[in-house]
Each structure stands twice: as structure tokens, then as C-alpha cells.
CSV table of C-alpha atoms and ligand atoms in Angstrom, one decimal:
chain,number,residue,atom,x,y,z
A,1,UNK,CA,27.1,11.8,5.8
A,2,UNK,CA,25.9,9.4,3.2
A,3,UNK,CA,23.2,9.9,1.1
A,4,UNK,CA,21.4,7.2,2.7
A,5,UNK,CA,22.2,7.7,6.3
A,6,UNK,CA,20.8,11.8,5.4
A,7,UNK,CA,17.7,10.7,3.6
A,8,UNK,CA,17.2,9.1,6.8
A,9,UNK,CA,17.7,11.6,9.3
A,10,UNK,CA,15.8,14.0,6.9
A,11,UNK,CA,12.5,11.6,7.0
A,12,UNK,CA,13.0,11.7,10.6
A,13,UNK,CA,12.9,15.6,10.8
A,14,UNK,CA,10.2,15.8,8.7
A,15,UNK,CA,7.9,13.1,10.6
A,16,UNK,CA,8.5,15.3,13.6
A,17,UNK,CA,8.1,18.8,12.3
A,18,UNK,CA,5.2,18.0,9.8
A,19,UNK,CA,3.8,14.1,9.7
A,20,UNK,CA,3.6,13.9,13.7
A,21,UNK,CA,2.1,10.7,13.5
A,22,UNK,CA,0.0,8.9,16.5
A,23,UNK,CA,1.4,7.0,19.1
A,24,UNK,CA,-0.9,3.5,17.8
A,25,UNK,CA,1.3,4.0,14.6
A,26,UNK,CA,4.6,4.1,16.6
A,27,UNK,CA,3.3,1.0,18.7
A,28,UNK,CA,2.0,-1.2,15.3
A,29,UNK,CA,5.7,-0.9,14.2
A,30,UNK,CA,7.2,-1.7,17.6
A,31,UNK,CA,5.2,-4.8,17.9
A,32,UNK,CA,5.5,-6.6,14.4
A,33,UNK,CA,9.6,-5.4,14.8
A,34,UNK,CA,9.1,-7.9,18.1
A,35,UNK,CA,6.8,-10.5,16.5
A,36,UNK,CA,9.8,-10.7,13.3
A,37,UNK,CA,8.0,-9.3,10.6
A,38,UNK,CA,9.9,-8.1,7.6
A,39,UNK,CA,10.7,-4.2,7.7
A,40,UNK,CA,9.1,-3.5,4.6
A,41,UNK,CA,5.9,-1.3,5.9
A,42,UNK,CA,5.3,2.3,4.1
A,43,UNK,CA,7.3,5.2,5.3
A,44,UNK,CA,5.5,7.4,7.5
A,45,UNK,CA,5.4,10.3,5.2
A,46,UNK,CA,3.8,7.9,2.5
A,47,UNK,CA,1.3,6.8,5.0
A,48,UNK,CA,-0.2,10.3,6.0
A,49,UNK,CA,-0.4,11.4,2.2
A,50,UNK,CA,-2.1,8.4,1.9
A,51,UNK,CA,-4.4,9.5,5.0
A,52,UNK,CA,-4.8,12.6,3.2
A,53,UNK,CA,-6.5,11.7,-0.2
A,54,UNK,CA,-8.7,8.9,1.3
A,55,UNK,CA,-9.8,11.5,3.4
A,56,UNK,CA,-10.1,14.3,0.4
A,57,UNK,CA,-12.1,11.6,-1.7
A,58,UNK,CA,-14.0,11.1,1.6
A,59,UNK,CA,-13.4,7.3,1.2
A,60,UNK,CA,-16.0,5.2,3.1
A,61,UNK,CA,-15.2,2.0,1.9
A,62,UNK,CA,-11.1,1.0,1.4
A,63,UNK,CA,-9.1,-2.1,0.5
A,64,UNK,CA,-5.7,-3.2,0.7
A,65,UNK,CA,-3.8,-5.9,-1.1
A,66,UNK,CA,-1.0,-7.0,1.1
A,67,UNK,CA,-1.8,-6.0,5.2
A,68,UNK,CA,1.6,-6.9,6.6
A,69,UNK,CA,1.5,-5.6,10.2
A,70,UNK,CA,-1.5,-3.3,9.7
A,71,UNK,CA,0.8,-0.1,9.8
A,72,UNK,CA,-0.6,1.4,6.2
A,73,UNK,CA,-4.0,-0.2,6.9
A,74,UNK,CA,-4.0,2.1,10.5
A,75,UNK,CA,-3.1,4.9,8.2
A,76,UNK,CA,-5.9,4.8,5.6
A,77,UNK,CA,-8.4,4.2,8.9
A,78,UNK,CA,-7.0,7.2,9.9
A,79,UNK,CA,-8.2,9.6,7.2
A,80,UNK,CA,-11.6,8.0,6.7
A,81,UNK,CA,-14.5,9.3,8.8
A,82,UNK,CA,-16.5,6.3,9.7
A,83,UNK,CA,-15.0,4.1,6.9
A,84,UNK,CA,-14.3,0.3,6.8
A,85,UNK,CA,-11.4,-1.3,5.6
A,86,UNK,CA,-11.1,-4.9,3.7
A,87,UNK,CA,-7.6,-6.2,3.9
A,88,UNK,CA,-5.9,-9.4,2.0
A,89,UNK,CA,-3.5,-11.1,3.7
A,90,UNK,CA,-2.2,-14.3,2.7
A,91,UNK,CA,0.0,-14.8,5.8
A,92,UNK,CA,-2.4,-16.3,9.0
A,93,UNK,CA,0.7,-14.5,11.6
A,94,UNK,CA,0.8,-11.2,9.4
A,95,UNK,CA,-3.3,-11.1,10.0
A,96,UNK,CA,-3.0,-12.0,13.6
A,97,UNK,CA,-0.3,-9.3,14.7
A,98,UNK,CA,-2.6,-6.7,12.4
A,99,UNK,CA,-5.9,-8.2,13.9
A,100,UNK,CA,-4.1,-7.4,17.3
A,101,UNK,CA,-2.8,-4.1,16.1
A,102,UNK,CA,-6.2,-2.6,14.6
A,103,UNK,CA,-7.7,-3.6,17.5
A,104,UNK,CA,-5.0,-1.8,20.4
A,105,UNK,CA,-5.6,1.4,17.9
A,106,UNK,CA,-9.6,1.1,18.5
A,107,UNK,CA,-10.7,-0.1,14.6
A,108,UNK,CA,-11.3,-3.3,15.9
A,109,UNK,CA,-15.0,-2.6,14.2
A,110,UNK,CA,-13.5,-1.5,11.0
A,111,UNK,CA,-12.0,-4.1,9.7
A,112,UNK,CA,-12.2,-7.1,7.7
A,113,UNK,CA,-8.5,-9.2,7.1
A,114,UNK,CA,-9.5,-11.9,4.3
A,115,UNK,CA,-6.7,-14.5,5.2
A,116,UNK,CA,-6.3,-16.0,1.8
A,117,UNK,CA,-4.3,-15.7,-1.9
A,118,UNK,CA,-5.2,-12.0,-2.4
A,119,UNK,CA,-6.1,-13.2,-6.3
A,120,UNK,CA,-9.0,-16.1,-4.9
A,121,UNK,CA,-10.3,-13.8,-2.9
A,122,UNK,CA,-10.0,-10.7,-5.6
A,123,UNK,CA,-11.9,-13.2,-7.8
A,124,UNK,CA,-14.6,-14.2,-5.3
A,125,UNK,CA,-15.1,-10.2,-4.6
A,126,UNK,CA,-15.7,-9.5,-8.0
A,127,UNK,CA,-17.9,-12.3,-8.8
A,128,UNK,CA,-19.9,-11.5,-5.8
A,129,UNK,CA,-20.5,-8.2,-7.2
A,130,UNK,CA,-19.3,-6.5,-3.5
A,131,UNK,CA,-19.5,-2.5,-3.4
A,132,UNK,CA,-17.1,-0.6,-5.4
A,133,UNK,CA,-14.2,0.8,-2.9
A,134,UNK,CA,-13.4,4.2,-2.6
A,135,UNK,CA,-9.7,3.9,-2.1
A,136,UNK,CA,-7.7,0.4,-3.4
A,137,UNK,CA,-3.7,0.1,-2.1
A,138,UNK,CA,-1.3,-2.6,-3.6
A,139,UNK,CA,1.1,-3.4,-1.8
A,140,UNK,CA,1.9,-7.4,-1.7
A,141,UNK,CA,4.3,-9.3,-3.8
A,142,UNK,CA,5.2,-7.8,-7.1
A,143,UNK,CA,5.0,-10.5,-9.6
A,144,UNK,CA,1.2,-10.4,-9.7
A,145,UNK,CA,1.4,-7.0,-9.7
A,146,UNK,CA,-0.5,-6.3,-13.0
A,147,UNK,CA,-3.4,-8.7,-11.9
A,148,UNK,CA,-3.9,-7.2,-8.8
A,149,UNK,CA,-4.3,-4.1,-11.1
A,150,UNK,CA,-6.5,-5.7,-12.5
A,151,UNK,CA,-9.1,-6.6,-10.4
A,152,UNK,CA,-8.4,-3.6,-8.7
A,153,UNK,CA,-10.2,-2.0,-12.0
A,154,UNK,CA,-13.3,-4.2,-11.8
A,155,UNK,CA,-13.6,-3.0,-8.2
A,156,UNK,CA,-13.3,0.5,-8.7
A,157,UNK,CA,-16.1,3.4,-9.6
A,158,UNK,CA,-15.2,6.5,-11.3
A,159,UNK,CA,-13.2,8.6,-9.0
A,160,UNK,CA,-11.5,5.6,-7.1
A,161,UNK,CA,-7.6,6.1,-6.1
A,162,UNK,CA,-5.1,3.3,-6.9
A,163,UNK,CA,-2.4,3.5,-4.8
A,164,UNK,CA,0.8,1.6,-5.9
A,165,UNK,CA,3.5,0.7,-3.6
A,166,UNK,CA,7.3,0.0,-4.9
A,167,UNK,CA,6.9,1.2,-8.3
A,168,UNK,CA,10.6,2.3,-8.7
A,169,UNK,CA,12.1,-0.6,-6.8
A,170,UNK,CA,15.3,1.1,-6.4
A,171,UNK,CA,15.2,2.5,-10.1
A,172,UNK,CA,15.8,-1.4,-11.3
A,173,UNK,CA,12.4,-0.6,-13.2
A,174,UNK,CA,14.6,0.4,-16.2
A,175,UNK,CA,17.5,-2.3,-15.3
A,176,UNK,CA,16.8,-4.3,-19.1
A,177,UNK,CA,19.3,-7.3,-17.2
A,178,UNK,CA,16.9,-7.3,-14.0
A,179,UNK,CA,14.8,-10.2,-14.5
A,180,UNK,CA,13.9,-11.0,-11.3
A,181,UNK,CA,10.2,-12.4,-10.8
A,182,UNK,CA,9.7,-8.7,-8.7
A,183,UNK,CA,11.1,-6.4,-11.1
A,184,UNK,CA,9.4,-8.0,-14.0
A,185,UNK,CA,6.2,-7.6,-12.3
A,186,UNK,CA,6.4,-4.3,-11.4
A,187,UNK,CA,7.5,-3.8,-15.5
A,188,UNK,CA,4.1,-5.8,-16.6
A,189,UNK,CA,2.3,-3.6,-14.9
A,190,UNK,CA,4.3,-0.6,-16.8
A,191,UNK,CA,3.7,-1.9,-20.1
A,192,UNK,CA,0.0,-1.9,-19.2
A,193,UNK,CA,-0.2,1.3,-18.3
A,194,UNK,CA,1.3,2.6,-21.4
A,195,UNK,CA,-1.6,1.7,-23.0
A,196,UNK,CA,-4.4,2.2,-20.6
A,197,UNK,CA,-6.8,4.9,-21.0
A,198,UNK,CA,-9.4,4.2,-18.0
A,199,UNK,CA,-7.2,5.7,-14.8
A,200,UNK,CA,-5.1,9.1,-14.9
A,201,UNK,CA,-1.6,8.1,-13.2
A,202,UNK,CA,1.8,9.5,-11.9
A,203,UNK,CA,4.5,7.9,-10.0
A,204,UNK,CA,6.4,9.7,-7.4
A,205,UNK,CA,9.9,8.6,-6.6
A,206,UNK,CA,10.7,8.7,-3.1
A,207,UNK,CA,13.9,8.4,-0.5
A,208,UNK,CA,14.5,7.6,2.9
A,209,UNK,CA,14.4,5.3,5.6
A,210,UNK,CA,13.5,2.2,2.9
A,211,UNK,CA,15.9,3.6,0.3
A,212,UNK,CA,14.9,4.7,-3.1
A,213,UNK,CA,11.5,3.5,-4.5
A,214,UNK,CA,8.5,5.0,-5.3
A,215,UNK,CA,4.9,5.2,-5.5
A,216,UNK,CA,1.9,5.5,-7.6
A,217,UNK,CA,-1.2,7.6,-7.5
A,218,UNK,CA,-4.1,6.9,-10.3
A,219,UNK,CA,-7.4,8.0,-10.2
A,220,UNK,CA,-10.3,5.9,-11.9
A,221,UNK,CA,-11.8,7.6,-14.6
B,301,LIG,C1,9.5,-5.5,-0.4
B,301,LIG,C2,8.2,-5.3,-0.4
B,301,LIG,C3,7.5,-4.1,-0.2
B,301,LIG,O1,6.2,-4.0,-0.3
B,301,LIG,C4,8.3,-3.0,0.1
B,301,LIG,O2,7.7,-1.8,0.3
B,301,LIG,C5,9.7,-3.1,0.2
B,301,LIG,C6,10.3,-4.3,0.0
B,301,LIG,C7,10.2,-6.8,-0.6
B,301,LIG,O3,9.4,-7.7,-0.9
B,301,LIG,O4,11.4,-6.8,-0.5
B,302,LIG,MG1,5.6,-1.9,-0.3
């Protein structure tokens, strides 16, 4: 077996043995596979770790940069106890298939998707002084990468999680020849964090189903 093909089947195992996760997961996937949307959500296992610190830090009030099909939104719902969600979307079809999606899982309350730049509407958040959020995910295109970071800081309180997606961008991170407008904003936001002293951070590399990446995990200090 290939190393691909077996980090595959081992993700598999473990989502039934460990991650078990609910059938409204199963279904958001099934329906943006049908509606064409790129197969580029979070791994299941990433999803119910995520599930598992917003509901540690008992996370009331979560955003996320980059909805897609609302299958990482449904899991950060799912650890919060009576939290809301704010989700940027720049993509009116992406909002509409995760509109339908949060709504078919029963969050249809709990959720706000901002269609719009995620960068105008970061800006407008911050200059309208909204509430802090307990929990902030990037995952959206890469070349903005270290503004989302960013503005992720100015809307963060002591104790807020940062949760990076596609940090390790199959190990091209340290590729000196990659110059693509991905990996050299996924590398920005490396440089800054080499130097900054307000978050403690780690990045976790991962396998499986979506190949080798990785993620990060910072906490506001
Ligand atoms: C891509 C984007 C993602 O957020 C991801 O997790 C995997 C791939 C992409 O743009 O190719
Ligand atoms: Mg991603």
C-alpha cells in the first residue's frame, strides 16, 4: 500500500473507532461534493479537535475566515454550548450551500455568513468595535494569510485560540524555489511569527485523506 492510500485508510479507522462524527457532518460533505465545491474542507479528525478546545475554552462567541461548505463551521458549533458563529465568505454559492447546510444541522439561529472580501469586512468588525471572539479559524486563501492574522489579533482577548489551517502546505513552507502567491503567504505569516510575542503557538503536521499539511494552534496572550 502506498503511503497515501494508508494514511487514508488509517484516518478512516480512526474517525470510526475514536472521531465518530454526526451524521449532519456526513451530509454537509455529501451535499457541497453534489453542489461542485472544491474538496478542500478540514479532515474530520481536525474538525473534532477543533470541537474539543472551543468547547475547553467554553467559546461563546466564534469566527471563521473562509466558510466553504460549512463543514468546519458545523464542527466548532458543535463544541460550543449555546455559542454563535460569524462566518466570512466571499463566495455568494459557498454561503448558500453552508446557509442550507447550518440550517439541515439545526444552527440555523447560530449563525451569521458575512458574504463579502473576508479583509472589508475584518476591517468593518474592528472599527465597529464588535465583541472579542472566543475562538478565530483561518482558513481561506493563503496569500492574505498574515492580514487575516492580523485582524484576527485586534479581535482577540487574552485567552483567544487562533486556529490556522494549511500551515505546512505539503512541507513547500521550506521549498526556498516555491514562490507561489500561496506558499509565500503562508511564509509571511512565518516570518511574523518569528517575531511575535503576544500569542503562544505550535504547528502540528498532519496526514491523510488531504495529504500532508498541517495546522496551527496559538493562544492569545
Ligand atoms: C486549499 C485550500 C485549503 O484551505 C485547504 O485546506 C487545502 C487546499 C487550496 O486552495 O488548494
Ligand atoms: Mg484549509
Amino acid at each position: 500500500m502506498n503511503n497515501e492510500k494508508k494514511w487514508e485508510n488509517v484516518e478512516e479507522f480512526i474517525n470510526k473507532k475514536v472521531v465518530k462524527p454526526s451524521l449532519f457532518l456526513s451530509d454537509t460533505l455529501e451535499v457541497s461534493q453534489r453542489e461542485g465545491l472544491p474538496s478542500i474542507n478540514v479532515q474530520a479528525p481536525e474538525g473534532k479537535l477543533m470541537s474539543i478546545l472551543v468547547r475547553s475554552i467554553n467559546a461563546k462567541r466564534a469566527l471563521e475566515i473562509g466558510v466553504l461548505g460549512g463543514y468546519s463551521g458545523l464542527w466548532i458549533l458543535s463544541g460550543m454550548k449555546n455559542g454563535k458563529l460569524v462566518g466570512l465568505e466571499k463566495s455568494e454559492k459557498h454561503a448558500r450551500i453552508a446557509n442550507e447546510n447550518f440550517i439541515r444541522a439545526g444552527y440555523g439561529e447560530d449563525v451569521n455568513i458575512i458574504v463579502c472580501e473576508a479583509l472589508t469586512s475584518l476591517n468593518n468588525m474592528i472599527k465597529e468595535h464588535v465583541q472579542a471572539f472566543d475562538f478565530i479559524l483561518i482558513d481561506a486563501d493563503k496569500k492574505p494569510y498574515l492580514h487575516y492574522f492580523e485582524r484576527a489579533m485586534e479581535l482577540s482577548h487574552p485567552g483567544t485560540i487562533i486556529y490556522i489551517d494549511n500551515m505546512v502546505w505539503n512541507g513547500e513552507i521550506i521549498n526556498s524555489e516555491n514562490e507561489s502567491d500561496d506558499n509565500a503567504g503562508i511564509k509571511r505569516l512565518y516570518d511574523h511569527l518569528e517575531i511575535e510575542e503576544r500569542v503562544e503557538a505550535t504547528i502540528i503536521q498532519t496526514v491523510g485523506s488531504k495529504g500532508y499539511d498541517g495546522f496551527a494552534v496559538l493562544r492569545v496572550l
